[in-house]
PDB file of C-alpha atoms in Angstrom:
ATOM      1  CA  MET A 241       0.000   0.000   0.000  1.00 72.00           C
ATOM      2  CA  ARG A 242       2.796   2.487   0.884  1.00 86.00           C
ATOM      3  CA  LEU A 243       4.630   1.720  -2.356  1.00 88.00           C
ATOM      4  CA  LEU A 244       1.539   1.500  -4.555  1.00 94.00           C
ATOM      5  CA  GLY A 245      -0.352   4.482  -3.163  1.00 97.00           C
ATOM      6  CA  GLY A 246       2.384   7.063  -2.767  1.00 96.00           C
ATOM      7  CA  ARG A 247       2.686  10.167  -4.885  1.00 95.00           C
ATOM      8  CA  GLY A 248       5.450   9.579  -7.397  1.00 89.00           C
ATOM      9  CA  SER A 249       5.400   5.802  -6.808  1.00 95.00           C
ATOM     10  CA  THR A 250       7.722   3.851  -9.104  1.00 94.00           C
ATOM     11  CA  GLN A 251       5.859   0.581  -8.447  1.00 95.00           C
ATOM     12  CA  ARG A 252       2.361   1.707  -9.382  1.00 97.00           C
ATOM     13  CA  THR A 253       1.759   1.133 -13.090  1.00 97.00           C
ATOM     14  CA  THR A 254       0.264   3.674 -15.487  1.00 97.00           C
ATOM     15  CA  GLU A 255      -2.871   1.524 -15.589  1.00 97.00           C
ATOM     16  CA  GLN A 256      -3.150   1.468 -11.798  1.00 98.00           C
ATOM     17  CA  THR A 257      -2.773   5.242 -11.671  1.00 97.00           C
ATOM     18  CA  ALA A 258      -5.563   5.584 -14.227  1.00 97.00           C
ATOM     19  CA  ILE A 259      -7.748   3.247 -12.154  1.00 98.00           C
ATOM     20  CA  ALA A 260      -7.077   5.286  -9.009  1.00 97.00           C
ATOM     21  CA  THR A 261      -8.306   8.560 -10.464  1.00 95.00           C
ATOM     22  CA  PHE A 262     -11.102   7.054 -12.559  1.00 96.00           C
ATOM     23  CA  TRP A 263     -12.985   5.819  -9.489  1.00 97.00           C
ATOM     24  CA  ALA A 264     -12.036   8.650  -7.103  1.00 94.00           C
ATOM     25  CA  ASN A 265     -14.823  11.260  -7.417  1.00 87.00           C
ATOM     26  CA  ASP A 266     -13.835  12.633  -4.010  1.00 85.00           C
ATOM     27  CA  LEU A 267     -13.768  16.350  -4.756  1.00 79.00           C
ATOM     28  CA  GLY A 268     -16.454  18.909  -4.072  1.00 71.00           C
ATOM     29  CA  PRO A 269     -18.007  21.410  -6.491  1.00 70.00           C
ATOM     30  CA  ASP A 270     -15.917  23.597  -8.781  1.00 71.00           C
ATOM     31  CA  VAL A 271     -18.217  26.296 -10.155  1.00 68.00           C
ATOM     32  CA  SER A 272     -15.567  27.807 -12.435  1.00 72.00           C
ATOM     33  CA  ASN A 273     -15.265  24.507 -14.329  1.00 69.00           C
ATOM     34  CA  ASN A 274     -18.990  23.625 -14.131  1.00 69.00           C
ATOM     35  CA  ILE A 275     -18.353  20.637 -11.844  1.00 66.00           C
ATOM     36  CA  LYS A 276     -21.292  20.302  -9.455  1.00 66.00           C
ATOM     37  CA  GLY A 277     -19.613  17.891  -7.073  1.00 63.00           C
ATOM     38  CA  THR A 278     -22.548  15.488  -6.958  1.00 59.00           C
ATOM     39  CA  PHE A 279     -20.956  12.645  -8.923  1.00 70.00           C
ATOM     40  CA  LYS A 280     -19.782  10.677  -5.916  1.00 87.00           C
ATOM     41  CA  PRO A 281     -19.345   6.867  -5.710  1.00 92.00           C
ATOM     42  CA  PRO A 282     -23.089   6.052  -5.664  1.00 94.00           C
ATOM     43  CA  GLY A 283     -23.691   8.508  -8.511  1.00 93.00           C
ATOM     44  CA  GLN A 284     -21.034   6.863 -10.648  1.00 95.00           C
ATOM     45  CA  LEU A 285     -22.586   3.439 -10.097  1.00 97.00           C
ATOM     46  CA  LEU A 286     -26.090   4.735 -10.788  1.00 96.00           C
ATOM     47  CA  ASP A 287     -24.801   6.230 -14.037  1.00 95.00           C
ATOM     48  CA  ALA A 288     -23.354   2.813 -14.908  1.00 97.00           C
ATOM     49  CA  THR A 289     -26.780   1.325 -14.181  1.00 97.00           C
ATOM     50  CA  ILE A 290     -28.375   3.803 -16.599  1.00 96.00           C
ATOM     51  CA  ARG A 291     -25.891   2.829 -19.315  1.00 96.00           C
ATOM     52  CA  ILE A 292     -26.536  -0.866 -18.762  1.00 97.00           C
ATOM     53  CA  ALA A 293     -30.322  -0.470 -18.711  1.00 97.00           C
ATOM     54  CA  LYS A 294     -30.188   1.421 -22.021  1.00 96.00           C
ATOM     55  CA  ALA A 295     -27.806  -1.106 -23.580  1.00 96.00           C
ATOM     56  CA  ARG A 296     -30.126  -3.943 -22.523  1.00 94.00           C
ATOM     57  CA  ASP A 297     -33.055  -2.000 -23.952  1.00 94.00           C
ATOM     58  CA  ILE A 298     -35.085  -2.025 -20.739  1.00 93.00           C
ATOM     59  CA  ARG A 299     -38.012   0.149 -21.809  1.00 90.00           C
ATOM     60  CA  SER A 300     -40.583  -0.701 -19.161  1.00 93.00           C
ATOM     61  CA  LYS A 301     -40.951   2.099 -16.619  1.00 94.00           C
ATOM     62  CA  TYR A 302     -41.735  -0.511 -14.010  1.00 93.00           C
ATOM     63  CA  GLU A 303     -38.592  -2.527 -14.668  1.00 92.00           C
ATOM     64  CA  ASN A 304     -36.401   0.573 -14.714  1.00 94.00           C
ATOM     65  CA  ALA A 305     -37.927   1.807 -11.469  1.00 95.00           C
ATOM     66  CA  ARG A 306     -37.522  -1.635  -9.936  1.00 93.00           C
ATOM     67  CA  LEU A 307     -33.865  -1.934 -10.948  1.00 95.00           C
ATOM     68  CA  PHE A 308     -32.918   1.513  -9.685  1.00 96.00           C
ATOM     69  CA  ALA A 309     -34.869   1.076  -6.448  1.00 95.00           C
ATOM     70  CA  LEU A 310     -33.031  -2.160  -5.706  1.00 95.00           C
ATOM     71  CA  VAL A 311     -29.613  -0.718  -6.547  1.00 97.00           C
ATOM     72  CA  SER A 312     -30.256   2.456  -4.541  1.00 96.00           C
ATOM     73  CA  LEU A 313     -31.621   0.543  -1.558  1.00 96.00           C
ATOM     74  CA  ALA A 314     -28.588  -1.757  -1.537  1.00 97.00           C
ATOM     75  CA  MET A 315     -26.141   1.145  -1.636  1.00 97.00           C
ATOM     76  CA  ALA A 316     -28.052   3.076   1.027  1.00 97.00           C
ATOM     77  CA  ASP A 317     -28.116   0.061   3.344  1.00 96.00           C
ATOM     78  CA  SER A 318     -24.420  -0.613   2.682  1.00 97.00           C
ATOM     79  CA  ALA A 319     -23.628   2.998   3.623  1.00 97.00           C
ATOM     80  CA  ILE A 320     -25.329   2.471   6.981  1.00 97.00           C
ATOM     81  CA  GLY A 321     -23.438  -0.757   7.569  1.00 97.00           C
ATOM     82  CA  GLU A 322     -20.197   0.794   6.377  1.00 96.00           C
ATOM     83  CA  TRP A 323     -20.322   3.789   8.694  1.00 96.00           C
ATOM     84  CA  ASP A 324     -21.379   1.575  11.574  1.00 97.00           C
ATOM     85  CA  VAL A 325     -18.162  -0.343  10.923  1.00 96.00           C
ATOM     86  CA  LYS A 326     -16.168   2.881  10.909  1.00 97.00           C
ATOM     87  CA  TYR A 327     -17.641   4.362  14.082  1.00 96.00           C
ATOM     88  CA  LEU A 328     -19.520   1.718  16.090  1.00 96.00           C
ATOM     89  CA  THR A 329     -16.794  -0.922  16.404  1.00 95.00           C
ATOM     90  CA  PRO A 330     -13.649  -1.006  18.565  1.00 94.00           C
ATOM     91  CA  ILE A 331     -11.591  -0.586  15.375  1.00 93.00           C
ATOM     92  CA  ASP A 332     -10.878   3.090  14.710  1.00 93.00           C
ATOM     93  CA  LEU A 333      -8.178   2.674  12.091  1.00 96.00           C
ATOM     94  CA  TRP A 334      -6.034   5.612  11.062  1.00 95.00           C
ATOM     95  CA  ARG A 335      -5.479   6.340   7.404  1.00 97.00           C
ATOM     96  CA  PRO A 336      -2.289   5.233   5.632  1.00 97.00           C
ATOM     97  CA  VAL A 337      -0.825   8.742   5.690  1.00 97.00           C
ATOM     98  CA  SER A 338      -1.006   8.825   9.511  1.00 96.00           C
ATOM     99  CA  ALA A 339       0.409   5.334   9.938  1.00 95.00           C
ATOM    100  CA  ILE A 340       3.275   5.962   7.524  1.00 96.00           C
ATOM    101  CA  HIS A 341       4.110   9.376   8.969  1.00 96.00           C
ATOM    102  CA  ASN A 342       4.231   7.937  12.473  1.00 94.00           C
ATOM    103  CA  GLY A 343       6.340   4.889  11.751  1.00 83.00           C
ATOM    104  CA  ILE A 344       8.068   4.898   8.387  1.00 90.00           C
ATOM    105  CA  ASP A 345       8.360   8.076   6.350  1.00 94.00           C
ATOM    106  CA  SER A 346       7.235  11.518   7.519  1.00 94.00           C
ATOM    107  CA  SER A 347       7.448  12.941   3.994  1.00 95.00           C
ATOM    108  CA  TRP A 348       5.163  10.355   2.329  1.00 96.00           C
ATOM    109  CA  GLN A 349       2.022  11.640   0.648  1.00 97.00           C
ATOM    110  CA  PRO A 350      -0.818   9.777  -1.095  1.00 97.00           C
ATOM    111  CA  LEU A 351      -1.549  10.044  -4.797  1.00 97.00           C
ATOM    112  CA  SER A 352      -4.947  11.471  -3.867  1.00 96.00           C
ATOM    113  CA  ALA A 353      -4.983  15.242  -4.254  1.00 93.00           C
ATOM    114  CA  ALA A 354      -7.269  18.257  -3.930  1.00 88.00           C
ATOM    115  CA  ARG A 355      -7.915  20.590  -6.861  1.00 83.00           C
ATOM    116  CA  ASP A 356      -4.895  22.712  -5.931  1.00 85.00           C
ATOM    117  CA  GLY A 357      -2.654  19.640  -5.923  1.00 89.00           C
ATOM    118  CA  SER A 358      -2.313  19.373  -2.158  1.00 93.00           C
ATOM    119  CA  PRO A 359      -2.592  15.879  -0.582  1.00 94.00           C
ATOM    120  CA  LEU A 360      -6.153  14.789   0.151  1.00 93.00           C
ATOM    121  CA  THR A 361      -7.206  12.039   2.561  1.00 95.00           C
ATOM    122  CA  PRO A 362     -10.841  11.527   3.699  1.00 93.00           C
ATOM    123  CA  CYS A 363     -11.359  12.756   7.265  1.00 92.00           C
ATOM    124  CA  PHE A 364     -12.878   9.589   8.752  1.00 94.00           C
ATOM    125  CA  PRO A 365     -11.550   6.148   9.723  1.00 97.00           C
ATOM    126  CA  ALA A 366     -10.014   3.913   7.062  1.00 97.00           C
ATOM    127  CA  TRP A 367     -11.696   0.601   7.874  1.00 97.00           C
ATOM    128  CA  ALA A 368     -13.551  -0.288   5.809  1.00 97.00           C
ATOM    129  CA  SER A 369     -13.693   1.311   2.356  1.00 98.00           C
ATOM    130  CA  GLY A 370     -16.932   3.075   1.472  1.00 97.00           C
ATOM    131  CA  HIS A 371     -16.188   2.921  -2.258  1.00 97.00           C
ATOM    132  CA  ALA A 372     -15.740  -0.842  -1.947  1.00 98.00           C
ATOM    133  CA  ALA A 373     -18.960  -1.288   0.031  1.00 98.00           C
ATOM    134  CA  PHE A 374     -21.019   0.643  -2.517  1.00 98.00           C
ATOM    135  CA  ALA A 375     -19.407  -1.332  -5.346  1.00 98.00           C
ATOM    136  CA  GLY A 376     -19.972  -4.694  -3.671  1.00 98.00           C
ATOM    137  CA  ALA A 377     -23.649  -3.933  -3.054  1.00 98.00           C
ATOM    138  CA  TRP A 378     -24.133  -2.649  -6.603  1.00 98.00           C
ATOM    139  CA  ALA A 379     -22.470  -5.668  -8.218  1.00 98.00           C
ATOM    140  CA  ALA A 380     -24.493  -8.135  -6.135  1.00 97.00           C
ATOM    141  CA  VAL A 381     -27.807  -6.514  -7.101  1.00 97.00           C
ATOM    142  CA  MET A 382     -26.861  -6.251 -10.766  1.00 97.00           C
ATOM    143  CA  LYS A 383     -25.876  -9.904 -10.857  1.00 96.00           C
ATOM    144  CA  GLY A 384     -29.097 -10.921  -9.115  1.00 94.00           C
ATOM    145  CA  TYR A 385     -31.262  -8.754 -11.348  1.00 94.00           C
ATOM    146  CA  PHE A 386     -29.791  -9.899 -14.647  1.00 94.00           C
ATOM    147  CA  GLY A 387     -29.216 -13.485 -13.541  1.00 94.00           C
ATOM    148  CA  SER A 388     -25.518 -13.480 -14.409  1.00 96.00           C
ATOM    149  CA  ASP A 389     -22.316 -11.713 -13.407  1.00 97.00           C
ATOM    150  CA  THR A 390     -21.081 -11.752 -17.011  1.00 97.00           C
ATOM    151  CA  MET A 391     -21.892  -8.690 -19.077  1.00 97.00           C
ATOM    152  CA  THR A 392     -19.876  -6.226 -21.151  1.00 98.00           C
ATOM    153  CA  PHE A 393     -20.597  -2.611 -20.249  1.00 98.00           C
ATOM    154  CA  GLU A 394     -19.040   0.846 -19.843  1.00 97.00           C
ATOM    155  CA  VAL A 395     -18.587   2.961 -16.733  1.00 97.00           C
ATOM    156  CA  ALA A 396     -17.908   6.709 -16.982  1.00 95.00           C
ATOM    157  CA  THR A 397     -16.294   9.198 -14.621  1.00 93.00           C
ATOM    158  CA  GLU A 398     -16.488  12.925 -14.016  1.00 86.00           C
ATOM    159  CA  ASP A 399     -13.334  13.134 -11.926  1.00 88.00           C
ATOM    160  CA  PRO A 400     -11.229  15.900 -13.521  1.00 84.00           C
ATOM    161  CA  ALA A 401      -7.969  14.117 -12.648  1.00 88.00           C
ATOM    162  CA  SER A 402      -8.861  10.978 -14.604  1.00 93.00           C
ATOM    163  CA  PRO A 403      -7.060  10.548 -17.958  1.00 94.00           C
ATOM    164  CA  GLN A 404      -9.859   8.188 -19.045  1.00 95.00           C
ATOM    165  CA  LYS A 405     -13.520   9.168 -19.164  1.00 94.00           C
ATOM    166  CA  LYS A 406     -14.823   5.633 -19.782  1.00 97.00           C
ATOM    167  CA  ARG A 407     -13.664   2.120 -18.952  1.00 98.00           C
ATOM    168  CA  THR A 408     -15.072  -1.194 -20.222  1.00 98.00           C
ATOM    169  CA  PHE A 409     -15.747  -4.261 -18.076  1.00 98.00           C
ATOM    170  CA  THR A 410     -16.922  -7.802 -18.745  1.00 98.00           C
ATOM    171  CA  SER A 411     -18.508  -8.528 -15.359  1.00 98.00           C
ATOM    172  CA  PHE A 412     -20.074  -6.654 -12.460  1.00 98.00           C
ATOM    173  CA  ARG A 413     -17.605  -8.222 -10.050  1.00 98.00           C
ATOM    174  CA  GLN A 414     -14.678  -7.031 -12.169  1.00 98.00           C
ATOM    175  CA  ALA A 415     -15.894  -3.436 -11.985  1.00 98.00           C
ATOM    176  CA  ALA A 416     -16.553  -3.672  -8.245  1.00 98.00           C
ATOM    177  CA  GLN A 417     -13.104  -5.149  -7.576  1.00 98.00           C
ATOM    178  CA  GLU A 418     -11.417  -2.408  -9.577  1.00 98.00           C
ATOM    179  CA  ASP A 419     -13.392   0.250  -7.703  1.00 98.00           C
ATOM    180  CA  ALA A 420     -12.239  -1.249  -4.402  1.00 98.00           C
ATOM    181  CA  ASP A 421      -8.602  -1.605  -5.517  1.00 98.00           C
ATOM    182  CA  SER A 422      -8.548   1.997  -6.734  1.00 98.00           C
ATOM    183  CA  ARG A 423      -8.550   3.242  -3.151  1.00 98.00           C
ATOM    184  CA  VAL A 424      -5.309   1.387  -2.439  1.00 98.00           C
ATOM    185  CA  TYR A 425      -3.681   2.815  -5.578  1.00 98.00           C
ATOM    186  CA  LEU A 426      -4.875   6.270  -4.516  1.00 97.00           C
ATOM    187  CA  GLY A 427      -3.106   5.871  -1.167  1.00 97.00           C
ATOM    188  CA  VAL A 428      -6.122   6.403   1.088  1.00 98.00           C
ATOM    189  CA  HIS A 429      -6.910   2.789   2.071  1.00 98.00           C
ATOM    190  CA  TYR A 430      -5.261  -0.485   3.040  1.00 97.00           C
ATOM    191  CA  PRO A 431      -5.890  -3.669   1.011  1.00 97.00           C
ATOM    192  CA  TRP A 432      -8.045  -5.135   3.788  1.00 98.00           C
ATOM    193  CA  ASP A 433     -10.229  -2.007   3.749  1.00 98.00           C
ATOM    194  CA  ALA A 434     -10.992  -2.808   0.117  1.00 98.00           C
ATOM    195  CA  SER A 435     -11.664  -6.528   0.574  1.00 98.00           C
ATOM    196  CA  ASP A 436     -13.711  -6.065   3.749  1.00 98.00           C
ATOM    197  CA  GLY A 437     -15.714  -3.235   2.194  1.00 98.00           C
ATOM    198  CA  LEU A 438     -16.559  -5.386  -0.817  1.00 98.00           C
ATOM    199  CA  LYS A 439     -17.674  -8.224   1.433  1.00 98.00           C
ATOM    200  CA  LEU A 440     -19.787  -5.898   3.545  1.00 98.00           C
ATOM    201  CA  GLY A 441     -21.575  -4.500   0.480  1.00 98.00           C
ATOM    202  CA  GLU A 442     -22.157  -7.960  -0.959  1.00 97.00           C
ATOM    203  CA  ASP A 443     -23.506  -9.255   2.356  1.00 97.00           C
ATOM    204  CA  VAL A 444     -25.864  -6.298   2.793  1.00 96.00           C
ATOM    205  CA  ALA A 445     -27.252  -6.725  -0.717  1.00 96.00           C
ATOM    206  CA  THR A 446     -27.564 -10.489  -0.354  1.00 94.00           C
ATOM    207  CA  ARG A 447     -29.352 -10.373   2.987  1.00 92.00           C
ATOM    208  CA  SER A 448     -31.485  -7.225   2.813  1.00 88.00           C
ATOM    209  CA  VAL A 449     -32.175  -6.569  -0.867  1.00 88.00           C
ATOM    210  CA  LEU A 450     -31.867  -9.703  -3.001  1.00 87.00           C
ATOM    211  CA  PRO A 451     -34.540 -11.608  -1.006  1.00 85.00           C
ATOM    212  CA  ARG A 452     -36.984  -9.008  -2.366  1.00 76.00           C
ATOM    213  CA  LEU A 453     -35.890  -9.710  -5.935  1.00 75.00           C
ATOM    214  CA  GLY A 454     -38.301 -11.991  -7.738  1.00 65.00           C
ATOM    215  CA  PRO A 455     -38.127 -12.903 -11.423  1.00 52.00           C
ATOM    216  CA  VAL A 456     -37.753  -9.974 -13.805  1.00 48.00           C
ATOM    217  CA  GLY A 457     -41.198  -8.803 -14.807  1.00 44.00           C
ATOM    218  CA  SER A 458     -42.838 -10.063 -11.594  1.00 43.00           C
TER     219      SER A 458
END
């Protein structure tokens, strides 16, 4: 994590750097550049859902409403579970920048940056990753809704730091895993934050949302 997520890392690949910024969407509004600051992790996944629904030619208002209700409910419930993990457990884990500054390298900074280029780390506990939890919940619902994890689709980003505006995936799990891993490449999470966040999101969707999912068209 220290070597992969640091600014100027020589071990992080160009592809991993692109992944880090593609999924970030951490910054607030920037009126001068017409960036509203609303395209956060859930917004990015809802946009992906729109793209998939259009590509699959889902025209029924009922089916569209049903899909988006299930996805939104899963992400909302995963947010509750995620922040309970952050604040209502004995684990109050400091972010990588704090751990590294205190024990290894006081000059280390994450790849993550604010609009002015200064280092940016979210101001709440590291464990577990919120991005990963949202992604895990989203992927589980999409797989349940469409009856398969395998599908080719595009995801877009509005993060101004991303060199890519769209990325293509062949499964929901692949996209969710990349979203989770991006936080390690960005230098704001540990690997276990990503894996535990994914599992949390998947579990929330499986236990609280997917039982409500009957056959498409029901």
